[in-house]
Coordinates of C-alpha atoms in Angstrom, one line a residue:
M1 CA -82.7 47.5 58.6
A2 CA -81.1 44.6 56.8
I3 CA -80.3 41.3 58.5
F4 CA -77.2 39.4 57.3
R5 CA -76.4 36.2 59.1
I6 CA -73.1 34.4 58.7
L7 CA -72.5 30.7 59.6
R8 CA -68.8 30.2 60.6
V9 CA -67.8 26.5 60.2
N10 CA -64.5 25.3 61.7
L11 CA -63.7 22.0 60.0
S12 CA -60.7 21.3 62.3
T13 CA -62.9 21.4 65.5
E14 CA -66.2 20.5 63.8
T15 CA -67.9 23.5 65.4
F16 CA -70.3 26.1 64.2
N17 CA -70.9 29.7 65.2
E18 CA -73.4 32.3 64.1
E19 CA -72.7 36.0 63.6
V20 CA -75.0 38.9 62.6
V21 CA -73.5 41.7 60.6
K22 CA -74.3 45.2 61.9
D23 CA -76.3 47.5 59.7
D24 CA -73.6 50.2 59.4
L25 CA -71.1 47.6 58.2
L26 CA -73.6 46.2 55.7
K27 CA -74.3 49.7 54.3
S28 CA -70.6 50.1 53.8
F29 CA -69.8 46.9 52.0
L30 CA -73.2 45.3 51.2
G31 CA -72.8 41.5 50.9
G32 CA -71.2 39.2 48.4
R33 CA -67.8 40.4 47.1
G34 CA -67.6 43.6 49.2
L35 CA -68.4 42.2 52.6
A36 CA -66.2 39.1 51.9
A37 CA -63.3 41.3 51.0
Y38 CA -63.6 43.2 54.3
Y39 CA -63.7 40.0 56.3
A40 CA -60.9 38.3 54.4
F41 CA -58.6 41.2 54.8
K42 CA -59.1 41.3 58.6
E43 CA -59.0 37.5 59.1
I44 CA -56.6 35.9 56.6
P45 CA -53.0 36.1 57.8
R46 CA -50.4 37.9 55.7
G47 CA -48.0 35.7 53.8
I48 CA -49.6 32.3 54.3
D49 CA -49.8 29.5 51.7
P50 CA -53.3 29.5 50.2
L51 CA -53.5 25.8 50.9
D52 CA -52.7 26.2 54.6
P53 CA -55.6 25.5 57.0
S54 CA -55.4 29.1 58.2
N55 CA -56.7 30.3 54.8
K56 CA -60.5 30.8 54.8
L57 CA -63.2 30.5 52.2
Y58 CA -66.0 33.1 52.2
I59 CA -69.2 32.0 50.4
F60 CA -71.5 35.0 50.5
S61 CA -74.9 35.8 49.0
G62 CA -76.2 39.4 48.8
P63 CA -78.9 41.3 50.6
L64 CA -81.2 41.4 47.5
S65 CA -81.0 37.7 46.5
G66 CA -84.2 35.8 46.8
V67 CA -86.4 38.9 47.0
A68 CA -85.6 40.8 43.8
T69 CA -87.1 39.1 40.8
L70 CA -84.1 40.3 38.8
S71 CA -80.8 38.5 38.0
T72 CA -79.8 38.4 41.7
S73 CA -79.3 34.7 42.3
R74 CA -75.5 34.8 42.2
V75 CA -73.1 33.8 44.9
N76 CA -69.6 35.1 45.6
V77 CA -66.6 33.1 46.7
T78 CA -63.6 35.0 48.2
T79 CA -60.3 33.6 49.4
R80 CA -56.5 33.8 49.2
S81 CA -55.9 32.7 45.6
V82 CA -54.1 29.5 44.9
L83 CA -53.4 30.8 41.4
N84 CA -51.8 34.2 42.2
G85 CA -51.0 33.6 45.9
V86 CA -52.8 36.7 47.2
Y87 CA -56.5 37.3 46.5
T88 CA -59.4 36.3 44.4
H89 CA -63.1 36.7 44.2
S90 CA -65.2 34.5 42.0
N91 CA -69.0 34.2 41.5
A92 CA -71.5 31.8 40.1
G93 CA -75.1 31.8 39.1
G94 CA -77.8 29.2 39.5
N95 CA -79.9 28.8 42.7
F96 CA -77.4 28.3 45.5
S97 CA -77.6 31.9 46.6
Y98 CA -81.4 31.7 46.9
W99 CA -81.3 28.4 48.9
L100 CA -78.5 29.7 51.1
R101 CA -80.6 32.6 52.2
R102 CA -83.7 30.4 52.7
S103 CA -81.5 28.1 54.8
G104 CA -81.3 30.8 57.4
Y105 CA -77.9 32.3 56.6
D106 CA -76.6 34.8 54.1
G107 CA -73.0 33.7 54.1
I108 CA -70.8 30.9 55.1
I109 CA -67.1 31.1 56.3
I110 CA -65.2 27.9 56.1
E111 CA -62.1 27.6 58.4
G112 CA -59.6 24.9 59.3
K113 CA -59.2 21.5 57.7
A114 CA -61.2 18.2 58.2
E115 CA -59.3 15.1 59.1
E116 CA -61.3 13.1 56.5
P117 CA -63.4 14.2 53.6
V118 CA -66.8 15.7 54.7
Y119 CA -69.6 17.7 53.2
L120 CA -71.7 20.4 55.0
V121 CA -75.5 20.4 55.2
V122 CA -77.4 23.5 56.4
K123 CA -81.2 23.0 56.7
N124 CA -83.4 25.7 58.3
G125 CA -80.5 27.1 60.3
E126 CA -79.2 23.7 61.5
P127 CA -75.7 22.9 60.3
S128 CA -74.1 19.5 60.3
L129 CA -71.0 17.8 58.8
K130 CA -71.4 14.4 57.1
P131 CA -68.7 11.9 55.9
A132 CA -67.7 12.2 52.2
K133 CA -65.1 9.5 51.7
H134 CA -67.5 7.7 49.5
I135 CA -68.0 10.8 47.3
W136 CA -64.4 11.8 47.2
G137 CA -63.2 11.2 43.7
K138 CA -66.6 11.6 42.1
W139 CA -67.2 14.0 39.2
T140 CA -69.2 17.1 40.0
G141 CA -72.5 15.9 38.4
S142 CA -72.5 12.6 40.3
A143 CA -71.4 14.2 43.6
T144 CA -74.2 16.7 43.3
K145 CA -76.8 13.9 42.9
I146 CA -75.4 11.8 45.7
I147 CA -75.5 14.7 48.2
L148 CA -79.1 15.6 47.2
T149 CA -80.4 12.0 47.5
E150 CA -78.6 11.3 50.8
N151 CA -80.4 14.3 52.3
G152 CA -83.9 13.4 51.2
F153 CA -84.1 15.3 47.9
P154 CA -84.7 13.9 44.5
P155 CA -81.6 14.1 42.2
D156 CA -83.0 17.4 40.9
E157 CA -80.8 20.5 41.3
T158 CA -83.8 22.8 41.5
K159 CA -84.9 21.4 44.9
A160 CA -81.9 22.6 47.0
G161 CA -78.7 24.5 46.7
V162 CA -75.5 22.4 46.2
A163 CA -71.9 23.3 45.8
V164 CA -69.2 20.6 45.0
I165 CA -65.7 20.2 43.8
G166 CA -64.4 17.6 41.4
P167 CA -61.2 15.6 41.1
A168 CA -59.3 18.8 40.1
G169 CA -60.2 20.5 43.5
E170 CA -59.3 17.3 45.4
N171 CA -55.9 17.1 43.7
L172 CA -55.3 20.8 44.3
V173 CA -55.1 21.9 40.7
K174 CA -54.3 25.6 40.9
F175 CA -57.3 26.6 38.7
A176 CA -59.9 24.2 40.1
G177 CA -63.3 25.7 40.6
I178 CA -66.5 25.1 42.5
R179 CA -69.6 23.9 40.8
F180 CA -72.9 25.3 42.0
S181 CA -76.5 24.2 41.2
D182 CA -78.7 24.7 39.2
Y183 CA -76.6 22.9 36.5
E184 CA -72.9 23.4 36.0
R185 CA -72.6 26.9 37.3
F186 CA -69.0 27.7 38.3
A187 CA -67.1 29.9 40.5
G188 CA -64.0 29.3 38.4
R189 CA -61.3 31.9 38.6
G190 CA -58.4 31.9 41.1
G191 CA -58.4 28.3 42.2
V192 CA -61.2 28.5 44.8
G193 CA -61.9 24.8 44.3
A194 CA -58.4 23.9 45.3
V195 CA -58.8 25.8 48.6
M196 CA -62.0 23.9 49.2
G197 CA -60.2 20.6 48.4
S198 CA -57.3 21.5 50.7
K199 CA -59.9 21.6 53.5
R200 CA -61.2 18.2 52.5
L201 CA -64.6 19.7 52.0
K202 CA -66.3 17.9 49.1
G203 CA -69.5 19.8 49.0
I204 CA -72.2 22.0 50.7
L205 CA -76.0 21.6 50.6
V206 CA -78.3 24.4 51.7
W207 CA -82.1 24.5 52.0
G208 CA -84.8 26.1 54.1
T209 CA -88.1 27.9 54.5
R210 CA -86.9 31.3 55.8
D211 CA -89.4 34.0 54.6
L212 CA -87.1 36.6 53.1
Y213 CA -90.0 39.0 52.3
R214 CA -90.9 39.3 55.9
E215 CA -87.6 41.0 56.5
L216 CA -88.3 43.8 54.0
V217 CA -89.2 47.2 55.5
D218 CA -92.0 47.7 52.9
K219 CA -92.6 44.8 50.6
N220 CA -95.1 46.7 48.4
A221 CA -92.8 49.6 47.9
F222 CA -90.0 47.3 47.1
M223 CA -91.9 45.2 44.6
K224 CA -93.1 48.4 42.9
V225 CA -89.5 49.4 42.3
N226 CA -88.5 45.9 41.4
N227 CA -91.3 45.4 38.9
E228 CA -90.6 48.7 37.1
I229 CA -86.9 47.6 36.6
V230 CA -88.0 44.2 35.4
K231 CA -90.4 45.7 32.8
R232 CA -87.5 47.8 31.3
L233 CA -85.3 44.7 31.3
V234 CA -87.5 42.1 29.7
T235 CA -88.7 44.3 26.8
H236 CA -85.3 45.2 25.5
D237 CA -83.6 43.6 22.5
T238 CA -80.5 42.9 24.6
T239 CA -82.5 40.5 26.8
K240 CA -84.0 38.9 23.8
A241 CA -80.6 38.3 22.1
L242 CA -79.1 36.9 25.2
H243 CA -82.1 34.6 25.7
A244 CA -81.9 33.4 22.1
Y245 CA -78.2 32.8 21.7
G246 CA -76.6 33.1 25.2
T247 CA -73.2 34.7 25.8
N248 CA -71.7 33.1 22.7
V249 CA -73.5 35.6 20.5
L250 CA -70.2 37.4 21.1
M251 CA -68.0 35.1 19.0
N252 CA -68.6 36.7 15.7
L253 CA -68.9 40.2 17.2
V254 CA -65.5 40.1 18.7
Q255 CA -64.0 38.5 15.6
A256 CA -65.4 41.4 13.5
V257 CA -63.3 44.0 15.2
G258 CA -60.1 41.8 15.0
G259 CA -60.1 41.2 18.8
L260 CA -60.6 37.4 19.0
P261 CA -57.4 36.0 20.5
H262 CA -56.1 32.7 19.2
Y263 CA -53.0 30.6 19.4
N264 CA -52.2 31.9 22.9
F265 CA -52.7 35.6 21.8
A266 CA -49.9 35.1 19.3
G267 CA -52.1 34.5 16.2
T268 CA -52.9 36.9 13.5
G269 CA -55.9 39.3 13.6
L270 CA -58.5 36.9 12.3
I271 CA -58.9 33.1 12.7
K272 CA -60.6 31.1 9.9
N273 CA -63.8 29.1 10.3
V274 CA -64.8 30.8 13.6
D275 CA -68.5 30.6 12.4
D276 CA -68.3 26.9 13.3
V277 CA -68.0 27.8 17.0
S278 CA -70.4 30.8 17.0
G279 CA -73.5 31.1 19.0
E280 CA -75.6 31.1 15.9
L281 CA -74.3 27.8 14.6
I282 CA -74.3 26.0 17.9
K283 CA -77.8 27.2 18.6
S284 CA -79.0 25.7 15.3
K285 CA -77.2 22.4 15.6
Y286 CA -76.6 21.5 19.3
V287 CA -78.7 23.5 21.7
V288 CA -81.5 21.4 23.3
E289 CA -82.6 23.6 26.2
T290 CA -82.5 27.2 27.5
H291 CA -82.1 27.7 31.2
G292 CA -82.1 30.6 33.6
C293 CA -80.7 31.2 37.1
F294 CA -83.3 31.4 39.9
N295 CA -85.8 34.3 39.4
C296 CA -83.9 35.6 36.3
P297 CA -86.0 37.1 33.5
I298 CA -83.2 36.8 31.0
A299 CA -82.6 33.0 31.0
C300 CA -79.5 33.1 28.8
T301 CA -78.0 29.7 29.5
Q302 CA -77.7 27.4 26.5
I303 CA -77.7 23.7 27.1
T304 CA -76.3 21.6 24.3
M305 CA -75.8 17.9 23.4
V306 CA -73.4 16.1 21.1
K307 CA -75.2 13.0 20.2
S308 CA -73.0 11.3 17.7
G309 CA -69.5 11.2 16.3
P310 CA -66.1 10.8 18.0
F311 CA -66.8 13.6 20.5
K312 CA -70.2 12.6 21.6
V313 CA -71.1 12.8 25.3
P314 CA -73.6 10.0 25.6
G315 CA -76.8 11.1 27.3
E316 CA -75.2 14.1 28.9
K317 CA -76.2 17.7 28.5
I318 CA -73.5 20.4 28.3
K319 CA -73.7 23.9 29.6
Y320 CA -71.6 26.2 27.4
E321 CA -70.7 29.9 27.3
Y322 CA -68.7 32.3 25.2
E323 CA -65.6 32.4 27.4
N324 CA -65.4 28.6 27.7
T325 CA -65.9 28.2 23.9
W326 CA -63.1 30.7 23.2
A327 CA -60.7 29.3 25.7
L328 CA -61.1 25.7 24.6
G329 CA -61.6 26.7 21.0
P330 CA -59.9 29.5 19.1
N331 CA -57.4 30.0 21.9
I332 CA -56.0 26.5 21.2
G333 CA -56.8 26.5 17.5
L334 CA -60.0 24.5 17.6
T335 CA -62.9 25.8 15.4
N336 CA -65.0 22.7 15.4
A337 CA -67.9 22.9 17.8
E338 CA -68.0 19.2 18.9
P339 CA -64.5 18.8 20.4
V340 CA -64.9 22.2 22.0
L341 CA -68.2 21.2 23.7
K342 CA -66.6 17.9 24.7
L343 CA -63.7 19.8 26.4
E344 CA -66.2 22.1 28.2
K345 CA -68.1 19.1 29.6
L346 CA -64.9 17.5 30.8
A347 CA -63.8 20.7 32.5
N348 CA -67.2 21.1 34.2
E349 CA -67.3 17.5 35.4
L350 CA -63.7 17.4 36.6
G351 CA -64.1 20.8 38.2
M352 CA -61.7 23.3 36.4
D353 CA -61.9 26.9 35.4
T354 CA -62.3 26.7 31.6
I355 CA -60.4 30.0 30.9
S356 CA -57.3 29.0 32.9
L357 CA -57.5 25.4 31.4
G358 CA -57.5 26.8 27.9
N359 CA -54.7 29.3 28.7
T360 CA -52.6 26.5 30.2
L361 CA -53.1 24.3 27.2
A362 CA -52.2 27.2 25.0
V363 CA -49.0 27.9 26.9
A364 CA -48.1 24.2 26.8
T365 CA -48.6 24.1 23.1
E366 CA -46.5 27.1 22.5
L367 CA -43.7 25.8 24.7
S368 CA -43.8 22.5 22.9
K369 CA -43.5 24.2 19.5
M370 CA -40.5 26.3 20.9
G371 CA -38.8 23.0 21.9
K372 CA -38.8 23.9 25.6
L373 CA -41.5 21.4 26.7
K374 CA -41.3 17.7 25.8
L375 CA -44.9 17.3 24.7
D376 CA -46.2 16.0 21.4
V377 CA -49.0 18.5 20.8
D378 CA -49.9 21.0 18.1
W379 CA -52.6 23.6 17.7
S380 CA -56.1 22.2 17.1
D381 CA -55.0 18.7 18.3
A382 CA -58.4 17.8 19.9
A383 CA -57.4 14.3 21.0
S384 CA -54.3 15.5 22.8
Y385 CA -56.1 18.3 24.5
I386 CA -58.8 15.9 25.8
D387 CA -56.1 13.6 27.1
L388 CA -54.3 16.4 28.8
T389 CA -57.5 17.6 30.5
Y390 CA -57.8 14.3 32.2
K391 CA -54.1 14.3 33.1
I392 CA -54.3 17.8 34.6
A393 CA -57.3 16.9 36.8
Y394 CA -55.6 13.9 38.2
R395 CA -52.0 15.3 38.1
E396 CA -50.8 12.4 36.1
G397 CA -47.5 12.6 34.2
I398 CA -47.1 15.9 32.4
G399 CA -50.5 16.9 33.8
D400 CA -48.9 17.5 37.2
E401 CA -46.9 20.4 35.6
L402 CA -49.8 21.8 33.8
A403 CA -51.9 21.6 36.9
E404 CA -49.8 24.5 38.3
G405 CA -51.3 26.8 35.7
D406 CA -50.2 29.0 32.8
Y407 CA -48.1 31.5 34.7
R408 CA -46.0 29.0 36.6
L409 CA -45.6 26.8 33.5
A410 CA -44.2 29.8 31.5
M411 CA -41.9 30.8 34.3
K412 CA -40.6 27.2 34.9
Y413 CA -39.5 27.0 31.2
N414 CA -38.0 30.5 31.2
A415 CA -40.5 31.7 28.6
P416 CA -42.4 34.6 30.4
E417 CA -43.5 35.9 27.0
T418 CA -45.8 32.9 26.6
F419 CA -47.9 34.0 29.6
T420 CA -50.5 36.7 28.6
G421 CA -52.1 37.8 31.8
A422 CA -51.9 40.0 34.9
R423 CA -51.1 39.1 38.5
G424 CA -50.6 35.5 37.7
Q425 CA -54.0 35.0 36.0
G426 CA -54.4 34.5 32.3
L427 CA -56.6 36.8 30.2
P428 CA -60.1 36.1 28.9
A429 CA -61.5 36.2 25.4
Y430 CA -60.7 39.7 24.2
D431 CA -57.4 41.0 22.8
P432 CA -56.7 44.4 24.6
R433 CA -54.8 45.5 21.5
A434 CA -58.1 45.7 19.6
H435 CA -60.4 46.3 22.6
K436 CA -58.5 49.3 24.1
G437 CA -60.6 49.5 27.2
F438 CA -59.3 46.2 28.4
A439 CA -55.7 47.6 28.1
L440 CA -56.7 49.3 31.4
A441 CA -59.5 47.0 32.8
Y442 CA -57.5 43.8 32.5
Y443 CA -54.4 45.0 34.2
T444 CA -55.9 46.9 37.0
A445 CA -58.3 44.1 38.0
N446 CA -57.9 43.1 41.6
R447 CA -58.2 39.4 41.0
G448 CA -55.7 39.4 38.1
G449 CA -56.5 39.3 34.3
D450 CA -60.2 39.7 34.3
H451 CA -63.1 40.9 32.1
L452 CA -65.8 41.2 34.7
E453 CA -64.4 43.8 37.1
A454 CA -65.1 46.3 34.3
Y455 CA -66.6 45.1 31.0
T456 CA -65.5 47.6 28.3
P457 CA -67.0 45.9 25.3
T458 CA -70.4 47.3 26.5
W459 CA -69.3 50.5 24.8
E460 CA -66.9 49.1 22.2
I461 CA -69.0 46.5 20.4
L462 CA -72.3 45.9 22.0
S463 CA -73.6 49.4 21.6
T464 CA -74.1 48.8 17.8
V465 CA -75.9 45.5 18.4
F466 CA -77.8 46.1 21.6
G467 CA -78.4 49.8 21.4
K468 CA -76.2 50.7 24.4
P469 CA -75.7 54.5 24.4
G470 CA -72.2 56.0 24.4
K471 CA -70.5 54.2 21.5
V472 CA -66.7 54.1 21.9
D473 CA -64.3 53.1 19.1
P474 CA -62.5 50.0 20.3
H475 CA -59.4 51.0 18.4
D476 CA -59.2 54.6 19.5
D477 CA -56.1 55.4 21.6
S478 CA -56.1 59.1 20.8
P479 CA -55.7 61.4 23.8
A480 CA -59.5 61.9 23.9
G481 CA -60.0 58.1 23.6
I482 CA -57.6 57.4 26.4
D483 CA -59.2 59.9 28.7
L484 CA -62.7 58.5 28.0
Q485 CA -61.6 54.9 28.6
A486 CA -59.8 55.7 31.9
R487 CA -63.0 57.3 33.2
L488 CA -65.3 54.5 31.9
V489 CA -63.1 51.8 33.4
K490 CA -62.9 53.5 36.8
W491 CA -66.7 54.1 36.9
N492 CA -67.5 50.6 35.7
Q493 CA -65.2 49.0 38.3
D494 CA -66.9 50.9 41.1
L495 CA -70.4 50.1 39.8
F496 CA -69.6 46.4 39.2
A497 CA -68.1 46.1 42.7
V498 CA -71.6 47.0 44.0
V499 CA -73.3 44.7 41.5
D500 CA -71.0 41.8 42.7
S501 CA -71.9 42.6 46.3
S502 CA -75.7 42.9 45.9
I503 CA -75.3 40.3 44.1
F504 CA -76.6 40.9 40.5
C505 CA -75.7 39.4 37.2
K506 CA -73.8 41.9 35.1
F507 CA -76.0 41.1 32.0
E508 CA -78.6 43.5 33.3
N509 CA -76.0 46.3 32.9
L510 CA -75.8 45.6 29.2
V511 CA -79.3 46.9 28.9
P512 CA -79.6 50.7 28.5
N513 CA -80.8 52.4 31.7
V514 CA -81.3 49.2 33.7
N515 CA -79.6 48.5 37.1
T516 CA -78.2 52.0 37.2
E517 CA -76.9 53.6 40.4
Q518 CA -80.3 55.1 40.9
D519 CA -82.0 51.7 40.4
I520 CA -79.7 50.1 43.0
A521 CA -80.3 52.9 45.5
N522 CA -84.0 52.6 45.0
L523 CA -84.0 48.9 45.6
Y524 CA -82.0 49.1 48.9
N525 CA -84.0 52.1 50.2
A526 CA -87.3 50.4 49.6
A527 CA -86.1 47.0 51.0
Y528 CA -84.3 48.1 54.1
G529 CA -85.2 51.7 54.8
W530 CA -81.8 53.1 53.8
D531 CA -81.3 56.5 52.3
L532 CA -78.7 55.8 49.6
T533 CA -78.2 58.2 46.7
P534 CA -76.6 57.2 43.3
D535 CA -73.4 58.9 44.5
D536 CA -73.5 56.8 47.6
V537 CA -73.8 53.6 45.5
L538 CA -70.6 54.5 43.6
T539 CA -68.8 55.4 46.8
I540 CA -69.6 52.0 48.2
G541 CA -68.1 50.4 45.0
E542 CA -65.0 52.6 45.2
R543 CA -64.6 51.6 48.9
I544 CA -64.8 47.9 47.9
F545 CA -62.4 48.2 45.0
N546 CA -59.8 50.0 47.2
M547 CA -60.3 47.4 50.0
E548 CA -59.3 44.7 47.5
R549 CA -56.3 46.6 46.3
L550 CA -55.0 46.6 49.8
F551 CA -54.4 42.9 49.7
W552 CA -51.7 43.4 47.1
V553 CA -50.2 46.3 49.0
R554 CA -50.0 44.3 52.2
E555 CA -48.4 41.4 50.4
G556 CA -46.0 43.7 48.4
K557 CA -46.6 41.7 45.3
W558 CA -47.7 42.9 41.8
V559 CA -48.8 46.3 43.3
K560 CA -47.9 48.4 40.3
D561 CA -50.0 47.6 37.3
E562 CA -48.0 46.3 34.3
L563 CA -48.6 45.5 30.7
P564 CA -47.1 42.2 29.4
P565 CA -44.7 42.3 26.5
R566 CA -46.9 40.5 24.0
M567 CA -49.5 43.3 24.3
R568 CA -46.8 45.7 23.0
E569 CA -46.4 43.7 19.8
P570 CA -48.7 44.9 16.9
I571 CA -51.5 42.7 15.6
P572 CA -50.3 41.5 12.2
D573 CA -53.5 41.7 10.2
G574 CA -57.3 42.0 10.2
P575 CA -59.4 45.0 11.3
A576 CA -57.0 45.9 14.2
K577 CA -53.8 45.5 12.1
G578 CA -50.9 47.4 13.6
H579 CA -52.6 48.1 16.9
T580 CA -50.9 47.5 20.3
A581 CA -52.1 48.2 23.8
S582 CA -49.0 50.3 24.6
R583 CA -50.4 53.8 24.2
M584 CA -53.7 53.1 25.9
F585 CA -51.9 51.5 28.9
D586 CA -48.9 53.8 29.2
E587 CA -50.9 57.0 29.0
G588 CA -54.2 55.7 30.4
I589 CA -52.7 54.4 33.6
K590 CA -51.6 57.9 34.5
K591 CA -55.1 59.2 34.1
Y592 CA -56.6 56.2 35.9
Y593 CA -54.3 56.6 38.9
E594 CA -55.2 60.3 39.1
L595 CA -58.9 59.4 39.1
R596 CA -58.4 56.7 41.7
G597 CA -56.2 58.8 44.0
W598 CA -53.5 56.2 43.7
V599 CA -49.7 56.4 43.3
N600 CA -48.0 53.5 41.5
G601 CA -51.0 51.2 42.1
K602 CA -51.4 52.1 45.8
P603 CA -54.2 54.1 47.4
T604 CA -53.0 57.1 49.3
R605 CA -53.9 57.8 52.9
D606 CA -56.2 60.6 51.8
T607 CA -58.0 58.2 49.5
L608 CA -58.5 55.7 52.3
R609 CA -59.7 58.4 54.7
K610 CA -62.2 59.7 52.2
L611 CA -63.6 56.2 51.8
G612 CA -63.9 55.4 55.4
L613 CA -61.0 53.0 55.3
S614 CA -58.6 54.8 57.7
E615 CA -58.3 51.7 59.9
F616 CA -56.3 50.1 57.1
E617 CA -53.7 52.9 56.6
Y618 CA -51.1 50.9 58.4
V619 CA -50.5 48.8 55.3
L620 CA -49.3 51.8 53.3

């Protein structure tokens, strides 16, 4: 039997309550993303403003974090999204999840709104609220160190779990994120930091001595299963490549198939000089350390420094990733590593989602060039982009408009074609006209334009590099290709819903035959005496995915999945010349809905009953 304890914090009344999740509910939704979606749907009122005190913030770990010596130290944040107005889930790595569980709790629910800025401390099951007026306004790195030292820890992020917001969250920037320890880990998407800021909650510190292994049914059996999976993981070339170069090993790979977006997805098929922002070059010139999340055998995080020149960041290390480097690089025409790394550092310190920041800067640039927005900026204008990043975080001047995000900016200036996204959230670093799987995965994602609810490049480009079986042609939109992609996307969404609820890092799933449905079932069965089968694991994921889709059904917003007009325009040149996302989406969505048991984006009553969700039929 698993034990999942939740601390409920009401900031309005300054009160705390503890809840224990029943085993049958935990087996239905696990922890992390799944359990948070269940709670949020039942508790967050329909139609409210995401910045209203009645909105809630769910910060949940998973039942395997802190015990599995795999990539399980991730934490999930779920709330009503500030960016799309309905729903988001976002997760981060580091060590917060581990220390949250050691503190005595597996999840925290934040309710209400404090009268003055505060931060939450949870030590060995004892919660308290402390004044944060003196920290309000601090950048994320400084705020993290202050919270640590005020609570008896050295300014070392490995010693406790800390979550903070920066000025962007305080100023309710609609794509503000939450920074987690250990070192610039972010729950970025959907504006979760703005929800935290609206509650005047600057940060959270968690620490404790809870013995998680004592709660396992059979520690020896569990570690035997765990160690066998770890052995498969650490010996594979995928793990070695991620450790050597980090996620930005993808830059040249995505460029090679003509799928690297640039100039707000309006550029041609290939962008020049992309090698200068590749993982290989940045590794050779700027990387000074390699980090890993707690208990992770992959350790893929690349830490850089820019030590000289106009874009130096004096004495400061910079965590960087592929998505960040694309969003604040090729997406806005920058192919020089140093200004890109500078922008990434600013976004991390000010507390913003780098993908949405890059997309917003890209939309603003395109609007400026169209003569719709009075802003003196052009592609690759590093100095202007740095200036705008500050202005956005503090909502100064034109920054106040840009702080509303790419979707609202495009709609305000009557140029919807400049927004390339889904459900109010801009797309990540893969063009779905060249990566056909994303023509389905992006636009069916429950949090809006997203690459991590189903990661189709696993089969489209990584198979040739990392040896992943089941190679799929990324450009194939034949009837057979469409059928295959629809099945892969649905299966991957279900599996990843379980991964996000357990809560694993998805990089394990890039390795052939690691973190399979059977592996996950074996871990839970050994840990908690459950009797899951691989089919049960996928059913749990399908239940979670349908639970999330009900948020959109209840709100009556963006229920039917749609393809934006720009994705129907052919790529002008490069390896994917002439390709669009139209055929894959238009034909694939029919097959996808058939597989899901949906009609026009909505689950049917039969589907909900099959998944044990009949209590929610009333929203259909």
